[in-house]
mmCIF file of C-alpha atoms in Angstrom:
data_model
loop_
_atom_site.group_PDB
_atom_site.id
_atom_site.type_symbol
_atom_site.label_atom_id
_atom_site.label_comp_id
_atom_site.label_asym_id
_atom_site.label_seq_id
_atom_site.Cartn_x
_atom_site.Cartn_y
_atom_site.Cartn_z
ATOM 1 C CA UNK A 15 -31.660 1.178 24.330
ATOM 2 C CA UNK A 16 -30.535 3.335 27.249
ATOM 3 C CA UNK A 17 -26.949 2.602 28.234
ATOM 4 C CA UNK A 18 -25.516 3.333 31.800
ATOM 5 C CA UNK A 19 -22.396 5.013 32.882
ATOM 6 C CA UNK A 20 -20.247 1.897 32.667
ATOM 7 C CA UNK A 21 -20.930 0.242 28.449
ATOM 8 C CA UNK A 22 -20.438 4.518 27.966
ATOM 9 C CA UNK A 23 -16.830 4.446 29.069
ATOM 10 C CA UNK A 24 -16.127 1.436 27.132
ATOM 11 C CA UNK A 25 -17.464 2.437 24.324
ATOM 12 C CA UNK A 26 -15.079 5.625 24.249
ATOM 13 C CA UNK A 27 -12.041 3.196 25.400
ATOM 14 C CA UNK A 28 -12.699 1.436 22.545
ATOM 15 C CA UNK A 29 -12.848 4.152 20.247
ATOM 16 C CA UNK A 30 -9.965 6.164 21.195
ATOM 17 C CA UNK A 31 -7.765 2.325 21.119
ATOM 18 C CA UNK A 32 -9.110 1.902 17.438
ATOM 19 C CA UNK A 33 -6.749 5.039 15.921
ATOM 20 C CA UNK A 34 -4.450 3.309 17.937
ATOM 21 C CA UNK A 35 -4.427 -0.450 16.929
ATOM 22 C CA UNK A 36 -2.645 -0.449 13.089
ATOM 23 C CA UNK A 37 0.650 -2.198 14.615
ATOM 24 C CA UNK A 38 -0.549 -3.775 17.784
ATOM 25 C CA UNK A 39 0.081 -8.142 17.608
ATOM 26 C CA UNK A 40 -2.550 -9.416 18.477
ATOM 27 C CA UNK A 41 -6.321 -10.086 17.388
ATOM 28 C CA UNK A 42 -7.008 -6.365 17.513
ATOM 29 C CA UNK A 43 -3.732 -5.105 15.453
ATOM 30 C CA UNK A 44 -4.722 -8.168 12.495
ATOM 31 C CA UNK A 45 -8.347 -7.171 12.448
ATOM 32 C CA UNK A 46 -7.819 -2.932 11.550
ATOM 33 C CA UNK A 47 -4.458 -4.097 9.628
ATOM 34 C CA UNK A 48 -7.038 -6.472 7.556
ATOM 35 C CA UNK A 49 -9.353 -3.214 7.079
ATOM 36 C CA UNK A 50 -6.384 -0.698 6.735
ATOM 37 C CA UNK A 51 -5.795 -3.105 3.301
ATOM 38 C CA UNK A 52 -9.801 -3.324 3.021
ATOM 39 C CA UNK A 53 -9.178 0.650 1.818
ATOM 40 C CA UNK A 54 -6.652 1.242 0.395
ATOM 41 C CA UNK A 55 -7.041 -1.528 -1.815
ATOM 42 C CA UNK A 56 -11.479 -0.195 -2.202
ATOM 43 C CA UNK A 57 -12.467 -3.916 -2.193
ATOM 44 C CA UNK A 58 -16.111 -4.631 -1.551
ATOM 45 C CA UNK A 59 -17.618 -7.572 0.568
ATOM 46 C CA UNK A 60 -19.252 -8.475 3.948
ATOM 47 C CA UNK A 61 -16.763 -9.776 6.768
ATOM 48 C CA UNK A 62 -17.649 -13.350 8.099
ATOM 49 C CA UNK A 63 -16.524 -14.250 11.302
ATOM 50 C CA UNK A 64 -16.805 -18.500 12.402
ATOM 51 C CA UNK A 65 -16.727 -18.486 16.110
ATOM 52 C CA UNK A 66 -17.555 -15.707 18.027
ATOM 53 C CA UNK A 67 -17.741 -16.378 21.902
ATOM 54 C CA UNK A 68 -18.535 -13.384 23.411
ATOM 55 C CA UNK A 69 -18.366 -10.795 20.191
ATOM 56 C CA UNK A 70 -15.553 -8.821 21.186
ATOM 57 C CA UNK A 71 -13.711 -9.673 17.926
ATOM 58 C CA UNK A 72 -16.913 -8.844 15.601
ATOM 59 C CA UNK A 73 -17.100 -6.250 17.707
ATOM 60 C CA UNK A 74 -13.959 -4.333 16.793
ATOM 61 C CA UNK A 75 -13.876 -5.846 13.598
ATOM 62 C CA UNK A 76 -16.704 -2.989 12.973
ATOM 63 C CA UNK A 77 -15.545 -0.599 14.915
ATOM 64 C CA UNK A 78 -11.538 -0.633 12.304
ATOM 65 C CA UNK A 79 -13.886 -0.109 9.848
ATOM 66 C CA UNK A 80 -15.983 2.280 10.824
ATOM 67 C CA UNK A 81 -12.528 4.315 11.083
ATOM 68 C CA UNK A 82 -11.475 4.096 8.179
ATOM 69 C CA UNK A 83 -15.104 3.944 6.063
ATOM 70 C CA UNK A 84 -15.065 7.348 7.795
ATOM 71 C CA UNK A 85 -11.472 8.538 6.994
ATOM 72 C CA UNK A 86 -11.686 7.956 3.064
ATOM 73 C CA UNK A 87 -15.176 9.833 3.393
ATOM 74 C CA UNK A 88 -13.412 13.169 4.972
ATOM 75 C CA UNK A 89 -10.388 12.514 2.927
ATOM 76 C CA UNK A 90 -9.639 16.048 0.914
ATOM 77 C CA UNK A 91 -6.451 14.121 -1.318
ATOM 78 C CA UNK A 92 -8.949 12.022 -3.331
ATOM 79 C CA UNK A 93 -10.388 14.645 -6.284
ATOM 80 C CA UNK A 94 -12.150 11.503 -7.604
ATOM 81 C CA UNK A 95 -14.098 9.964 -3.978
ATOM 82 C CA UNK A 96 -17.563 11.060 -5.254
ATOM 83 C CA UNK A 97 -17.411 9.749 -8.003
ATOM 84 C CA UNK A 98 -16.152 5.995 -10.168
ATOM 85 C CA UNK A 99 -15.159 2.872 -8.450
ATOM 86 C CA UNK A 100 -14.661 4.722 -4.526
ATOM 87 C CA UNK A 101 -17.987 6.395 -4.755
ATOM 88 C CA UNK A 102 -19.456 3.471 -5.400
ATOM 89 C CA UNK A 103 -17.337 1.604 -2.365
ATOM 90 C CA UNK A 104 -18.417 3.952 -0.022
ATOM 91 C CA UNK A 105 -22.015 2.944 -0.682
ATOM 92 C CA UNK A 106 -21.763 -0.645 -0.295
ATOM 93 C CA UNK A 107 -21.578 -0.841 3.684
ATOM 94 C CA UNK A 108 -20.263 -4.556 5.049
ATOM 95 C CA UNK A 109 -22.657 -6.418 6.361
ATOM 96 C CA UNK A 110 -20.908 -8.267 9.580
ATOM 97 C CA UNK A 111 -21.739 -12.291 10.320
ATOM 98 C CA UNK A 112 -21.348 -14.026 12.755
ATOM 99 C CA UNK A 113 -21.782 -17.924 12.795
ATOM 100 C CA UNK A 114 -21.093 -19.417 16.767
ATOM 101 C CA UNK A 115 -22.765 -22.727 18.216
ATOM 102 C CA UNK A 116 -23.529 -19.989 20.896
ATOM 103 C CA UNK A 117 -23.292 -23.159 22.236
ATOM 104 C CA UNK A 118 -19.440 -23.806 23.111
ATOM 105 C CA UNK A 119 -17.148 -25.922 21.339
ATOM 106 C CA UNK A 120 -19.098 -28.678 19.446
ATOM 107 C CA UNK A 121 -18.788 -32.554 20.312
ATOM 108 C CA UNK A 122 -15.288 -33.511 18.985
ATOM 109 C CA UNK A 123 -11.962 -35.301 20.689
ATOM 110 C CA UNK A 124 -9.237 -33.282 18.816
ATOM 111 C CA UNK A 125 -8.447 -30.554 21.471
ATOM 112 C CA UNK A 126 -8.970 -32.797 24.789
ATOM 113 C CA UNK A 127 -10.045 -30.767 28.609
ATOM 114 C CA UNK A 128 -9.132 -26.601 26.513
ATOM 115 C CA UNK A 129 -11.310 -27.097 23.696
ATOM 116 C CA UNK A 130 -14.295 -29.641 25.557
ATOM 117 C CA UNK A 131 -17.670 -30.469 24.108
ATOM 118 C CA UNK A 132 -19.465 -26.812 25.831
ATOM 119 C CA UNK A 133 -16.088 -24.409 26.299
ATOM 120 C CA UNK A 134 -16.056 -21.089 25.694
ATOM 121 C CA UNK A 135 -20.217 -20.917 25.791
ATOM 122 C CA UNK A 136 -21.604 -17.454 25.466
ATOM 123 C CA UNK A 137 -25.765 -17.094 24.955
ATOM 124 C CA UNK A 138 -26.591 -15.346 21.856
ATOM 125 C CA UNK A 139 -28.680 -12.946 23.553
ATOM 126 C CA UNK A 140 -25.457 -11.588 25.975
ATOM 127 C CA UNK A 141 -23.465 -11.349 22.365
ATOM 128 C CA UNK A 142 -26.797 -8.996 20.708
ATOM 129 C CA UNK A 143 -26.265 -6.723 23.781
ATOM 130 C CA UNK A 144 -22.631 -5.908 23.531
ATOM 131 C CA UNK A 145 -23.132 -5.539 20.028
ATOM 132 C CA UNK A 146 -26.135 -2.698 20.423
ATOM 133 C CA UNK A 147 -23.661 -1.121 23.442
ATOM 134 C CA UNK A 148 -21.138 -0.539 21.015
ATOM 135 C CA UNK A 149 -23.405 0.905 18.303
ATOM 136 C CA UNK A 150 -23.761 -2.285 15.547
ATOM 137 C CA UNK A 151 -27.259 -3.110 15.590
ATOM 138 C CA UNK A 152 -29.019 -5.592 13.168
ATOM 139 C CA UNK A 153 -29.452 -5.509 10.077
ATOM 140 C CA UNK A 154 -25.522 -5.059 9.800
ATOM 141 C CA UNK A 155 -24.787 -7.163 12.386
ATOM 142 C CA UNK A 156 -26.373 -10.937 11.809
ATOM 143 C CA UNK A 157 -25.900 -13.747 14.016
ATOM 144 C CA UNK A 158 -26.302 -17.312 13.092
ATOM 145 C CA UNK A 159 -26.730 -19.852 15.853
ATOM 146 C CA UNK A 160 -26.035 -22.972 14.795
ATOM 147 C CA UNK A 161 -23.481 -25.407 13.370
ATOM 148 C CA UNK A 162 -21.305 -24.761 10.047
ATOM 149 C CA UNK A 163 -22.373 -27.618 8.347
ATOM 150 C CA UNK A 164 -26.266 -26.848 9.081
ATOM 151 C CA UNK A 165 -25.613 -23.137 8.306
ATOM 152 C CA UNK A 166 -23.721 -22.302 5.560
ATOM 153 C CA UNK A 167 -27.616 -21.034 3.611
ATOM 154 C CA UNK A 168 -27.498 -18.155 6.096
ATOM 155 C CA UNK A 169 -24.297 -17.030 3.878
ATOM 156 C CA UNK A 170 -24.874 -14.110 2.329
ATOM 157 C CA UNK A 171 -25.125 -13.215 -1.289
ATOM 158 C CA UNK A 172 -22.134 -10.758 -1.867
ATOM 159 C CA UNK A 173 -18.658 -11.831 -1.843
ATOM 160 C CA UNK A 174 -16.034 -12.046 1.427
ATOM 161 C CA UNK A 175 -13.531 -8.984 2.135
ATOM 162 C CA UNK A 176 -12.550 -10.755 5.310
ATOM 163 C CA UNK A 177 -13.412 -14.029 7.082
ATOM 164 C CA UNK A 178 -11.853 -14.173 10.533
ATOM 165 C CA UNK A 179 -11.899 -18.325 12.119
ATOM 166 C CA UNK A 180 -11.381 -19.197 15.040
ATOM 167 C CA UNK A 181 -12.610 -22.223 15.759
ATOM 168 C CA UNK A 182 -9.840 -24.206 16.803
ATOM 169 C CA UNK A 183 -11.109 -27.236 15.059
ATOM 170 C CA UNK A 184 -10.086 -29.215 11.967
ATOM 171 C CA UNK A 185 -13.825 -30.488 11.840
ATOM 172 C CA UNK A 186 -15.287 -26.982 12.253
ATOM 173 C CA UNK A 187 -12.340 -25.102 10.221
ATOM 174 C CA UNK A 188 -13.228 -27.637 7.420
ATOM 175 C CA UNK A 189 -17.159 -27.110 7.298
ATOM 176 C CA UNK A 190 -16.168 -23.321 7.892
ATOM 177 C CA UNK A 191 -14.398 -22.743 4.752
ATOM 178 C CA UNK A 192 -16.901 -25.274 3.043
ATOM 179 C CA UNK A 193 -19.888 -22.610 3.522
ATOM 180 C CA UNK A 194 -17.445 -19.300 2.561
ATOM 181 C CA UNK A 195 -15.812 -20.956 -0.676
ATOM 182 C CA UNK A 196 -17.979 -19.799 -2.629
ATOM 183 C CA UNK A 197 -17.582 -15.974 -1.754
ATOM 184 C CA UNK A 198 -14.410 -15.776 -1.856
ATOM 185 C CA UNK A 199 -12.401 -13.911 -4.307
ATOM 186 C CA UNK A 200 -9.227 -12.215 -5.275
ATOM 187 C CA UNK A 201 -7.679 -10.381 -2.776
ATOM 188 C CA UNK A 202 -9.855 -11.322 0.344
ATOM 189 C CA UNK A 203 -7.825 -11.592 3.564
ATOM 190 C CA UNK A 204 -8.320 -15.004 5.678
ATOM 191 C CA UNK A 205 -7.739 -14.413 9.040
ATOM 192 C CA UNK A 206 -6.972 -17.797 11.218
ATOM 193 C CA UNK A 207 -6.545 -17.417 15.247
ATOM 194 C CA UNK A 208 -5.452 -21.178 15.273
ATOM 195 C CA UNK A 209 -4.010 -22.364 12.530
ATOM 196 C CA UNK A 210 -0.322 -22.911 14.788
ATOM 197 C CA UNK A 211 -2.313 -24.500 17.523
ATOM 198 C CA UNK A 212 -1.341 -28.246 18.442
ATOM 199 C CA UNK A 213 2.203 -26.961 18.036
ATOM 200 C CA UNK A 214 2.071 -26.478 14.317
ATOM 201 C CA UNK A 215 1.401 -29.980 13.239
ATOM 202 C CA UNK A 216 0.190 -30.218 10.095
ATOM 203 C CA UNK A 217 -2.266 -33.142 10.279
ATOM 204 C CA UNK A 218 -4.543 -30.838 13.209
ATOM 205 C CA UNK A 219 -6.523 -28.064 13.122
ATOM 206 C CA UNK A 220 -6.937 -24.787 11.402
ATOM 207 C CA UNK A 221 -3.126 -25.767 9.837
ATOM 208 C CA UNK A 222 -4.455 -28.641 8.215
ATOM 209 C CA UNK A 223 -8.322 -28.227 7.255
ATOM 210 C CA UNK A 224 -6.766 -24.961 5.103
ATOM 211 C CA UNK A 225 -4.515 -26.851 3.713
ATOM 212 C CA UNK A 226 -6.836 -29.436 2.272
ATOM 213 C CA UNK A 227 -8.943 -26.782 0.727
ATOM 214 C CA UNK A 228 -6.444 -25.353 -0.619
ATOM 215 C CA UNK A 229 -6.121 -28.934 -2.448
ATOM 216 C CA UNK A 230 -9.620 -29.636 -3.024
ATOM 217 C CA UNK A 231 -10.287 -26.142 -4.174
ATOM 218 C CA UNK A 232 -7.537 -25.090 -6.383
ATOM 219 C CA UNK A 233 -6.936 -21.855 -4.878
ATOM 220 C CA UNK A 234 -3.937 -20.212 -3.786
ATOM 221 C CA UNK A 235 -3.774 -18.670 -0.446
ATOM 222 C CA UNK A 236 -0.312 -16.526 0.144
ATOM 223 C CA UNK A 237 0.873 -16.287 3.895
ATOM 224 C CA UNK A 238 0.358 -12.701 4.330
ATOM 225 C CA UNK A 239 1.410 -11.758 7.939
ATOM 226 C CA UNK A 240 1.767 -13.706 11.885
ATOM 227 C CA UNK A 241 -0.208 -12.261 14.445
ATOM 228 C CA UNK A 242 -0.497 -13.270 18.015
ATOM 229 C CA UNK A 243 0.791 -16.733 20.112
ATOM 230 C CA UNK A 244 0.001 -18.536 17.354
ATOM 231 C CA UNK A 245 -2.437 -17.430 14.447
ATOM 232 C CA UNK A 246 -1.264 -16.578 10.914
ATOM 233 C CA UNK A 247 -3.842 -13.937 8.304
ATOM 234 C CA UNK A 248 -2.935 -15.502 3.981
ATOM 235 C CA UNK A 249 -4.641 -13.194 0.733
ATOM 236 C CA UNK A 250 -6.795 -15.065 -1.386
ATOM 237 C CA UNK A 251 -6.459 -15.623 -4.978
ATOM 238 C CA UNK A 252 -8.465 -16.580 -7.614
#
């Protein structure tokens, strides 16, 4: 794929800002912090995103993972890095899964005008191109079109290191959590971009869905840090 000057500038800009993203209090900073944790604790697993839209967070997540992977590979402070746990961890490149209808929000009565059916639409071909421009290609990235309830069989075989849920709605979040539940493991990072949407009403949105999920499964979900205007990170215990 031939890149134009603007595409190359975008790639350079993304890579420069990734290195300074750890303490940003937005989604980019949260993803960077999540990958810092994954590499600090040597937690193997794939990345799952529910609610891809234009692919911005998916791409930034991959760039963060690349940054920490290369840093661990270059480290001279780990005499055991070529053997044992660390060597196996470095050899297991994560797959980046992006689940979305790619036709906008599904039919719902939860979000009124702001989250009306069809809003936040971005064609899968456009997202694929944006990923390619950044250097993220299949099979390292897998975009899965359709409703979460209908594509759960596309969940990969490996455990999840990071799960990023950005689907706003209660119903969509229920379906996303139901799909990913078998892949959650001790230490999995859960990022909810809209956890405090609907004025943090416990009976709506992602907040309600997560509460019901923990009650149903018995999993312990520990609050980790808040980010952005309405987002919350958690750690999974099982």
